[in-house]
CSV table of C-alpha atoms in Angstrom, one decimal:
chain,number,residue,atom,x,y,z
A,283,UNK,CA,0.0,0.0,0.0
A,284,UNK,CA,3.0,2.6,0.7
A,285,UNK,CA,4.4,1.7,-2.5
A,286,UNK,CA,1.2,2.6,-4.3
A,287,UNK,CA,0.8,6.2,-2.7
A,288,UNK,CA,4.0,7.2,-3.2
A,289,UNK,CA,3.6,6.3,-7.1
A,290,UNK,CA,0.5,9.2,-7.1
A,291,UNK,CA,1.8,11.4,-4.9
A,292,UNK,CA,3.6,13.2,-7.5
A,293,UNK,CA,1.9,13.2,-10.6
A,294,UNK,CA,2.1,14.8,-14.0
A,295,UNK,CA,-1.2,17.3,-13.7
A,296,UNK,CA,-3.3,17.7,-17.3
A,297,UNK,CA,-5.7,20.2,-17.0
A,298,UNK,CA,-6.9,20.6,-20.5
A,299,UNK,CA,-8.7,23.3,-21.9
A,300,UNK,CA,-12.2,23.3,-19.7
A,301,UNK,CA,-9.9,24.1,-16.8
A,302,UNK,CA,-8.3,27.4,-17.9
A,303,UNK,CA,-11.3,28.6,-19.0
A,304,UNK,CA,-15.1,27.5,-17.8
A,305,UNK,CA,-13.9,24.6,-15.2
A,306,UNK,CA,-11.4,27.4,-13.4
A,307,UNK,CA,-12.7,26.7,-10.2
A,308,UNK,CA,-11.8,22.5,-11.0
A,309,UNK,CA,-8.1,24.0,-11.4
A,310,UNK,CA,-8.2,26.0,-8.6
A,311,UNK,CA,-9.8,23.5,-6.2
A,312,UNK,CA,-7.9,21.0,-7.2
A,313,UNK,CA,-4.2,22.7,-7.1
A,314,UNK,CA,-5.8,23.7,-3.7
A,315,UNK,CA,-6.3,20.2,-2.3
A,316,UNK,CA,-3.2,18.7,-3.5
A,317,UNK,CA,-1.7,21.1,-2.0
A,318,UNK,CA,-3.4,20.9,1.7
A,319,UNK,CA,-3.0,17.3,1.1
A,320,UNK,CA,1.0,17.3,0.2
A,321,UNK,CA,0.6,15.7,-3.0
A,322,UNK,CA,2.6,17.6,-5.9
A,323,UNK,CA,1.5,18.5,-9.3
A,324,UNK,CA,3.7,18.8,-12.0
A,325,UNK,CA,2.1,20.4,-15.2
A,326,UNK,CA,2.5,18.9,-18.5
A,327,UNK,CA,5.4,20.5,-20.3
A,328,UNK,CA,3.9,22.2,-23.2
A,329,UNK,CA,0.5,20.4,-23.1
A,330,UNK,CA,-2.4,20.8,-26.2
A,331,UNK,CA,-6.0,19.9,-26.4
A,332,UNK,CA,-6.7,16.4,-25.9
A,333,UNK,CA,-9.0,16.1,-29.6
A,334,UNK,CA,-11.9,17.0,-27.0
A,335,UNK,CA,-15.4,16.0,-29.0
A,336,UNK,CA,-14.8,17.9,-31.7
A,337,UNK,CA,-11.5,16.1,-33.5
A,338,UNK,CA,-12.3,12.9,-32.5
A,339,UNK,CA,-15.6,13.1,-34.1
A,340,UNK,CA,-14.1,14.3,-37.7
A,341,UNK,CA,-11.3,11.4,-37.6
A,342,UNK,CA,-10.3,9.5,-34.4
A,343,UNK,CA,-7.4,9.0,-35.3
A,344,UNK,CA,-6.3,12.4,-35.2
A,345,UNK,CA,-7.4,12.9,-31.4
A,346,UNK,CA,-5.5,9.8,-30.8
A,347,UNK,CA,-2.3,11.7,-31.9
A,348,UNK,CA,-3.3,14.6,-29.9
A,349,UNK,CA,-3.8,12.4,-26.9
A,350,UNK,CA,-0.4,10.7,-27.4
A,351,UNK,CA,1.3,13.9,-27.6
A,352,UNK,CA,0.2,15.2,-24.0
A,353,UNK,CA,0.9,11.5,-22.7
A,354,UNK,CA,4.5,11.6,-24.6
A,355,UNK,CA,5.5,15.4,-23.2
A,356,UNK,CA,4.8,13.7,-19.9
A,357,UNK,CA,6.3,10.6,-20.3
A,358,UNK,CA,9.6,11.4,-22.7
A,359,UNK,CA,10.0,15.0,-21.8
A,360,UNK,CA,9.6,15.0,-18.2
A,361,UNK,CA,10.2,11.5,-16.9
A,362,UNK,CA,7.0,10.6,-15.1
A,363,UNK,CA,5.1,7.5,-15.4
A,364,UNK,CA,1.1,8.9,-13.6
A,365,UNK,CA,-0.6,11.2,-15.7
A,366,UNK,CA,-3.7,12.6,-13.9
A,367,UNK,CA,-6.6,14.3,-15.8
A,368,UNK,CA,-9.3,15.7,-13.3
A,369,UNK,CA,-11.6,16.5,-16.7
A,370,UNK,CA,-13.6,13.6,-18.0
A,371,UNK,CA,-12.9,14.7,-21.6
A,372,UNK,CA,-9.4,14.2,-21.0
A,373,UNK,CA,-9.0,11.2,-18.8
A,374,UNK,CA,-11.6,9.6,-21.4
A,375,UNK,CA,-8.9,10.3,-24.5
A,376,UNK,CA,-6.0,9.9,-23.0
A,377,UNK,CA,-7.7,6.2,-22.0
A,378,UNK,CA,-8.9,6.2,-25.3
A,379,UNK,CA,-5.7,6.5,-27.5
A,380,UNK,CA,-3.8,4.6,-24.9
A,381,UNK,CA,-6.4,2.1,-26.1
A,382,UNK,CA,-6.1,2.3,-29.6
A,383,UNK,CA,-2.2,2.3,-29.1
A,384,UNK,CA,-2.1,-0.9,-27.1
A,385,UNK,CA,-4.8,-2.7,-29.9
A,386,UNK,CA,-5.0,-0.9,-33.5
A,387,UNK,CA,-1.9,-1.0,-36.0
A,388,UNK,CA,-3.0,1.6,-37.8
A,389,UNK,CA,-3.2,4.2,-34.8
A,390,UNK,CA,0.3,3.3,-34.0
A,391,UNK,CA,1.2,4.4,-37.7
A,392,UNK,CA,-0.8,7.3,-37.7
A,393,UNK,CA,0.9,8.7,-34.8
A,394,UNK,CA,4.5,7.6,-35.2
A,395,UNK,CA,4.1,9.3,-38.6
A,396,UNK,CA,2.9,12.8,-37.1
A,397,UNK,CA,5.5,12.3,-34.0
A,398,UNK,CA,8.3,12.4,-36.2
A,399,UNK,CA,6.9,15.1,-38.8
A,400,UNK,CA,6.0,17.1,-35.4
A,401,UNK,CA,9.6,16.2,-34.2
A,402,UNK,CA,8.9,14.5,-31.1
A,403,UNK,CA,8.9,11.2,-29.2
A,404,UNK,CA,6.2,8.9,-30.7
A,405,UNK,CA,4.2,7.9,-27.6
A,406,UNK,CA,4.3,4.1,-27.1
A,407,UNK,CA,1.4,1.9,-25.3
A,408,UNK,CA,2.1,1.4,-21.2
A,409,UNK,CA,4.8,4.6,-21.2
A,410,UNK,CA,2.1,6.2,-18.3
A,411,UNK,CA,-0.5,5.3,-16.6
A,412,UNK,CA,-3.7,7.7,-16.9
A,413,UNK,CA,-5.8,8.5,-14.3
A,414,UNK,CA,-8.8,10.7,-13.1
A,415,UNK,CA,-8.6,12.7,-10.4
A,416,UNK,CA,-10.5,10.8,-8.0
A,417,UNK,CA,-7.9,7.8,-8.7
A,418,UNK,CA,-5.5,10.7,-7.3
A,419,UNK,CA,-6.9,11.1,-4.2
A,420,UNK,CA,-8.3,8.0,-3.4
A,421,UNK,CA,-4.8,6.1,-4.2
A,422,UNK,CA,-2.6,8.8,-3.3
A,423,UNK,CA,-4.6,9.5,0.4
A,424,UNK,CA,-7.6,7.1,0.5
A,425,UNK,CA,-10.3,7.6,3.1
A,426,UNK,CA,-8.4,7.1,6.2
A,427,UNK,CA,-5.9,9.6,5.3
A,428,UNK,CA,-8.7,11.9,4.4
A,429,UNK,CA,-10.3,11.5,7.6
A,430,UNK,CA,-7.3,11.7,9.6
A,431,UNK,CA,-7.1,15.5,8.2
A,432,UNK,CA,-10.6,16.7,8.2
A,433,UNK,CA,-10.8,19.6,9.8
A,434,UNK,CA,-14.5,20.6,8.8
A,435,UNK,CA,-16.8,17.7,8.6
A,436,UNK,CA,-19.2,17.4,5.7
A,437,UNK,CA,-21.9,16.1,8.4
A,438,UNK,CA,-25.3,16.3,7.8
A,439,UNK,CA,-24.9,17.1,3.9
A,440,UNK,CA,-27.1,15.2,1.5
A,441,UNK,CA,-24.8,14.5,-1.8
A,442,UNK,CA,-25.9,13.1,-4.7
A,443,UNK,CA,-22.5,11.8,-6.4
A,444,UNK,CA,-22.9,12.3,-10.3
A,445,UNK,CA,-19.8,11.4,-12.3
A,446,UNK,CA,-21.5,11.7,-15.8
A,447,UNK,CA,-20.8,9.3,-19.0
A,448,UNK,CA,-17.0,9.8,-19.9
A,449,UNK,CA,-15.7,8.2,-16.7
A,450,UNK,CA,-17.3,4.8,-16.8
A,451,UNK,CA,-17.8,4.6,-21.2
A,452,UNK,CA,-17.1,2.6,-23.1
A,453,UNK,CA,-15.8,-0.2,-20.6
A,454,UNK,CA,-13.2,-1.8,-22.9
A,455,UNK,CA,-11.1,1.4,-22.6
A,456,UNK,CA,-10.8,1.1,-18.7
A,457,UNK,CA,-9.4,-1.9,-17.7
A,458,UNK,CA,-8.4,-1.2,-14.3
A,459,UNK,CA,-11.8,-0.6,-13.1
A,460,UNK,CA,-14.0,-3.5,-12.4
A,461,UNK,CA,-11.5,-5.4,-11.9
A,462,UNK,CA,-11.8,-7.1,-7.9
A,463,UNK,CA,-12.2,-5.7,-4.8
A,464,UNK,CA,-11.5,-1.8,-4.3
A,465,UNK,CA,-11.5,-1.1,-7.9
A,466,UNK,CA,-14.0,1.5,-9.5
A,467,UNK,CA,-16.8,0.0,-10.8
A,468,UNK,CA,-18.5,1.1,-14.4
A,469,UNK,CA,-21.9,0.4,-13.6
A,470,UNK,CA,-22.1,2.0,-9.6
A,471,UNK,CA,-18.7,3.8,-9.8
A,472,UNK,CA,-18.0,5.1,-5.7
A,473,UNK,CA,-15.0,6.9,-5.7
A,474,UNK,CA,-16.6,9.9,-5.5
A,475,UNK,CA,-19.0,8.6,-2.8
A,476,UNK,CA,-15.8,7.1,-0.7
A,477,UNK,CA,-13.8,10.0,-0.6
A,478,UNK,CA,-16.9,12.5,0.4
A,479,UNK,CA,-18.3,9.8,2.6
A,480,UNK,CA,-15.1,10.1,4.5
A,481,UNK,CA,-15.2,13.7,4.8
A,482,UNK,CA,-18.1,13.2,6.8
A,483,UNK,CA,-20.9,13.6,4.1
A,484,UNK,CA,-24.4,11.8,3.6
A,485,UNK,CA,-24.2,10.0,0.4
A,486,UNK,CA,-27.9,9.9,-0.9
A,487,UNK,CA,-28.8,6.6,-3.5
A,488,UNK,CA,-28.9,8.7,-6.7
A,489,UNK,CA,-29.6,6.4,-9.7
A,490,UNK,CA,-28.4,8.9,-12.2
A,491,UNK,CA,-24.8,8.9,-11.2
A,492,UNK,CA,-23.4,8.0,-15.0
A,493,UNK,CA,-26.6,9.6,-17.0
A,494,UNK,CA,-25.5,11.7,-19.3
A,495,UNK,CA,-26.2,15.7,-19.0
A,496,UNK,CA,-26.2,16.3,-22.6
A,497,UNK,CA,-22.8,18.3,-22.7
A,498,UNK,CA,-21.9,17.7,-26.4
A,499,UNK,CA,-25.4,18.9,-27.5
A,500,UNK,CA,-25.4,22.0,-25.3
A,501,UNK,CA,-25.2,24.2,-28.1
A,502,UNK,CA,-26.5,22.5,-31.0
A,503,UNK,CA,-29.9,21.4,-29.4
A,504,UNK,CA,-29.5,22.9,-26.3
A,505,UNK,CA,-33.2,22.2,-25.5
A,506,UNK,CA,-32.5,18.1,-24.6
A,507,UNK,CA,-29.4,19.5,-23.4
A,508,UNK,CA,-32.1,21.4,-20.7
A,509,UNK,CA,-34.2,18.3,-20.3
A,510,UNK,CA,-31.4,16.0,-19.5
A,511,UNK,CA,-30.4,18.3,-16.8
A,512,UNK,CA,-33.5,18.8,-15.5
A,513,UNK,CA,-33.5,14.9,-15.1
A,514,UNK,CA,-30.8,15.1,-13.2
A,515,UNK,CA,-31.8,17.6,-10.7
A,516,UNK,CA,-34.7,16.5,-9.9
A,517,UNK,CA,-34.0,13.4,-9.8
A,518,UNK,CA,-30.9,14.2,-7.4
A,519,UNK,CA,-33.3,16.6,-5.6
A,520,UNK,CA,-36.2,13.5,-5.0
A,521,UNK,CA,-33.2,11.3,-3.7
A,522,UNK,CA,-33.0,13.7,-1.1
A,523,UNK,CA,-30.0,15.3,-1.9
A,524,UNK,CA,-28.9,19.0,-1.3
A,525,UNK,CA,-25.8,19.4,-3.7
A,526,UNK,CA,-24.3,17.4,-6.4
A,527,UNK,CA,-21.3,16.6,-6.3
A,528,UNK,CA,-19.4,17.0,-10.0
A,529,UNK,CA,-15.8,15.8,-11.1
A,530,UNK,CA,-16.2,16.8,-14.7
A,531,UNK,CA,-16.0,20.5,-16.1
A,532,UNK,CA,-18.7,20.0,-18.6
A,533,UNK,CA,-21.3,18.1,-16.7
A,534,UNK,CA,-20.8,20.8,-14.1
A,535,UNK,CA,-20.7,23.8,-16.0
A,536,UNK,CA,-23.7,22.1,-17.7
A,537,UNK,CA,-25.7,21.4,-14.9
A,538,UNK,CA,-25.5,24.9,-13.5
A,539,UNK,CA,-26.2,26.5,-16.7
A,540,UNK,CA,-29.3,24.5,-17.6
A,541,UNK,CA,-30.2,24.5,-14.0
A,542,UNK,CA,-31.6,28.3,-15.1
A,543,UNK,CA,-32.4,27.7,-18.3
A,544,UNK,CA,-34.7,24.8,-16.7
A,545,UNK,CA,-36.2,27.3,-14.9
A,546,UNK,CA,-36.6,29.9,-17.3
A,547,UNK,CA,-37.6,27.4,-20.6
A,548,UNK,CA,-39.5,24.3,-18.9
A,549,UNK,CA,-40.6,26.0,-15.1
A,550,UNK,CA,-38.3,23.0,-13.7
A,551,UNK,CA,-37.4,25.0,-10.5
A,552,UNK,CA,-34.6,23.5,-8.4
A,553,UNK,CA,-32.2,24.6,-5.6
A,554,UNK,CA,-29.7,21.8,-5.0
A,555,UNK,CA,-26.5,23.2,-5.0
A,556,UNK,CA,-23.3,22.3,-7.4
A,557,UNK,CA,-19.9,22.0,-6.2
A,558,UNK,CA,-16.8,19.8,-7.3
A,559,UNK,CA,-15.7,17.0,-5.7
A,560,UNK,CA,-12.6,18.9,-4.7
A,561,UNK,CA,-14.3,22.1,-3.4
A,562,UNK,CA,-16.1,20.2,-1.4
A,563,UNK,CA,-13.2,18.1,0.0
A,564,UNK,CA,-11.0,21.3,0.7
A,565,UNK,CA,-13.8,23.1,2.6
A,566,UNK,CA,-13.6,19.9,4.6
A,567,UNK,CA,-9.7,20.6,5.2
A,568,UNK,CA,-10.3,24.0,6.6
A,569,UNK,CA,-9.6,25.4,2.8
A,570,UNK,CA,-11.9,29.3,2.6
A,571,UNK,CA,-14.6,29.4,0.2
A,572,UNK,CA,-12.3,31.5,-1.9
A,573,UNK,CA,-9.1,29.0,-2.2
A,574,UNK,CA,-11.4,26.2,-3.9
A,575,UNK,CA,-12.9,28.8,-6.3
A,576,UNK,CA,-16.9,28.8,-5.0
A,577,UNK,CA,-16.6,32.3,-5.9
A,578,UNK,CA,-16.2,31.2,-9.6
A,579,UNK,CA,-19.5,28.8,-9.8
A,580,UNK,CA,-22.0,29.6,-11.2
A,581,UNK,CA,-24.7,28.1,-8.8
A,582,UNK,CA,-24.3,30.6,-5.7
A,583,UNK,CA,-24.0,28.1,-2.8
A,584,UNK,CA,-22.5,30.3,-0.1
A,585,UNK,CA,-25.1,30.9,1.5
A,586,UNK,CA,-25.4,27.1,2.1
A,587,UNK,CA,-21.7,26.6,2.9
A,588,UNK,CA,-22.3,30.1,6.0
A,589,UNK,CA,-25.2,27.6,7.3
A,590,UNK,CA,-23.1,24.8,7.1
A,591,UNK,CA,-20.4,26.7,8.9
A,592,UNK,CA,-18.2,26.1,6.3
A,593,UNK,CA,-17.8,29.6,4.9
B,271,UNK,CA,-12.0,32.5,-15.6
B,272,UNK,CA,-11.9,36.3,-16.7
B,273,UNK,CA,-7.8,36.6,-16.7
B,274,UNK,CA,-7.2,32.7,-18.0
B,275,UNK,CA,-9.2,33.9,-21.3
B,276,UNK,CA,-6.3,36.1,-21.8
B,277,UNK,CA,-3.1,34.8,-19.9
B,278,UNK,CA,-4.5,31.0,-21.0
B,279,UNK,CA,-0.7,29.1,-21.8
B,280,UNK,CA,-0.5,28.3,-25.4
B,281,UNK,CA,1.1,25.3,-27.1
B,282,UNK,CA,4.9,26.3,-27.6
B,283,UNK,CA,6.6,25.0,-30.7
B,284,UNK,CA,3.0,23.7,-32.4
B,285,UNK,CA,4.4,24.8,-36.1
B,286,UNK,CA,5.4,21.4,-36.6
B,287,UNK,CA,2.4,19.9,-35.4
B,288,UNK,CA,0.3,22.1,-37.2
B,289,UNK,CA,2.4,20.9,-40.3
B,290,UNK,CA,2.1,17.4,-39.8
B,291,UNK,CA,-1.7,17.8,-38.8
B,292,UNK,CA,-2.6,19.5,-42.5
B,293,UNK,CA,-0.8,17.0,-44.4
B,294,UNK,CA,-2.2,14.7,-42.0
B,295,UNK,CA,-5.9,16.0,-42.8
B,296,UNK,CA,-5.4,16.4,-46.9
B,297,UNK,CA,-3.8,13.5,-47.1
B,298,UNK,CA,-7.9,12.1,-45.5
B,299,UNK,CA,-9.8,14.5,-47.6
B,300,UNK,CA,-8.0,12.8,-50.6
B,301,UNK,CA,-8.3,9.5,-49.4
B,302,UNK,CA,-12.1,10.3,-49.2
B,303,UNK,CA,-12.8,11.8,-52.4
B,304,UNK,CA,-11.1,9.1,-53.8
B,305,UNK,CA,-13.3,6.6,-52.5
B,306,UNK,CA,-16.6,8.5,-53.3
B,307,UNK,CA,-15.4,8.6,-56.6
B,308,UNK,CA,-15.0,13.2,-56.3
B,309,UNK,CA,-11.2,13.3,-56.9
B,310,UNK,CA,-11.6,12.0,-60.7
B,311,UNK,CA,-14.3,14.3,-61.0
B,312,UNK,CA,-12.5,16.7,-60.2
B,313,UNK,CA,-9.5,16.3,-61.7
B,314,UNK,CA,-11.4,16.3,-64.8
B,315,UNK,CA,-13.1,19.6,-64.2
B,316,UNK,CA,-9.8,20.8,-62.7
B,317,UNK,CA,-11.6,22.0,-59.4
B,318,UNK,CA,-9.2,19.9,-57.0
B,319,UNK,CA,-9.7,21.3,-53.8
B,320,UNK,CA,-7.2,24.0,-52.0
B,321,UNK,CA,-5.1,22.9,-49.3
B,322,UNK,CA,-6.0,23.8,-45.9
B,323,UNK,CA,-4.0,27.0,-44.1
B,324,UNK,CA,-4.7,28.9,-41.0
């Protein structure tokens, strides 16, 4: 067990695109707990977008070289063999193209042929290993470390735990998880649940945990985009829940957005609150409000968190 | 959020990706038109497509 959190307790740190921009308060939050919790970061040298939805849709192949690139800086330029992802996007291509890499010919051509035009290390299959950032915490701490340092306990709180699609789908591209006792399961995946549960939270049974919110349609048909939501909330709301508890950038932006436009479009009122797995664990620590970026949601919970007396 | 739209880190030394990535992508759009039977059309009509740029 030491062995294994010493291997995440330094980590190569992705953040991808979400996270500089709309997911800010992920980064921040994030950087925040690692910190409180002595784990170190170390940014990808030079990172680029992971292919996201929109490349891999045009030609998969082409996010698989994009993938390998950010899991090659990591690997060939800086030495490190973790690569952690907290956005689902990311963690979902890297796992992808590592993947395709291990299992398709022609993906290994495609991007030793662009590595060497691009004048860098092709990546090879097993050079890192990917994870998400509840892997991070959960390997790297686990729930007795987390409860020997909570300094703010999450009791009382109702969470409903929703990790969205990209963590769990397709199976075949995560074959760590389901995979014996204490792995992460792709059907009732409870990382999310374990780690809050130790900081003291109520974990309500929410049976929309891996239900999609409808990200990739947000602006093209943003209307099922709403609906999907809506699902969500309310469904999270009728489990008795009084936030939700996010660890992707785009099901969270996405839920707080369409949280309004549910209002405003369908009269779907709702008042759970949205906060990321890490805000929620750093408030736990004794982090302010401010250093896990509440101040940058959208869905104003502060007056929640002062109740709670955790603001 | 407001500051990382401006100060957001770009990809340092991306022109040869970039490169690599058009060829990459023409090379595709050939292979395509090929199969669908455009690129003899036209090459006979002499309206090959332009190559991608920024």
């Amino acid at each position: 067990m030491t062995d294994t959190k010493s291997r995440y307790r330094e980590v190569a740190y992705y953040p991808g695109c979400a996270l500089e921009g709309s997911g800010h308060a992920y980064n921040r939050s994030t950087r925040a707990l690692g910190k409180a919790l002595g784990l170190k970061l170390k940014d990808v040298k030079n990172w680029n977008c992971c292919g996201a939805m929109e490349v891999k849709n045009i030609d998969p192949k082409l996010q698989t070289y994009l993938s390998s690139r950010v899991m090659s800086m990591a690997a060939n330029e800086m030495g490190q063999e973790v690569v952690m992802a907290p956005c689902n996007g990311c963690y979902h291509n890297l796992k992808k193209a590592e993947y395709d890499l291990q299992h398709d010919a022609d993906s290994r051509d495609v991007v030793g042929r662009l590595s060497e035009k691009a004048g860098h290390t092709a990546y090879q299959a097993g050079q890192v290993e990917t994870i998400h950032a509840l892997d991070w915490i959960k390997q790297a701490i686990g729930e007795d470390g987390l409860r020997e340092r909570v300094r703010n306990s999450l009791q009382g709180m109702r969470i409903a735990n929703y990790y969205g699609c990209m963590y769990t789908r397709p199976r075949h591209i995560f074959p760590e998880k389901d995979s014996g006792p204490g792995s992460e399961s792709t059907s009732k995946p409870h990382f999310m649940d374990d780690l809050l549960a130790a900081a003291g939270a109520e974990n309500v049974d929410f049976p929309l945990k891996t239900a999609c919110c409808g990200g990739a349609h947000t602006l093209s048909d943003s209307d099922t985009s709403t609906r999907l939501v809506a699902n969500i909330l309310q469904a999270a709301e009728a489990a008795g829940a009084e936030v939700i508890a996010t660890e992707c950038p785009t099901c969270h932006s996405g839920l707080e957005m369409h949280q309004i436009r549910a209002e405003k479009r369908l009269g779907i009122k709702t008042d759970v609150k949205i906060l990321y797995f890490t805000q929620l664990l750093g408030l736990a620590l004794g982090l302010k409000p401010r250093k896990v970026g509440v101040q940058e949601n959208i869905s104003d919970s502060m007056g929640f968190l002062k109740e709670r007396g955790l603001a | 959020m407001g500051l990382a739209t401006f100060v957001a880190p770009r990809t340092r030394g991306w022109s040869g990706a970039r490169a690599a990535i058009e060829e990459y992508v023409e090379e595709q759009q050939r292979h395509h038109r090929r199969a669908l039977g455009l690129g003899q059309q036209a090459a006979a009509t002499g309206e090959e497509r332009e190559p991608m740029h920024d």
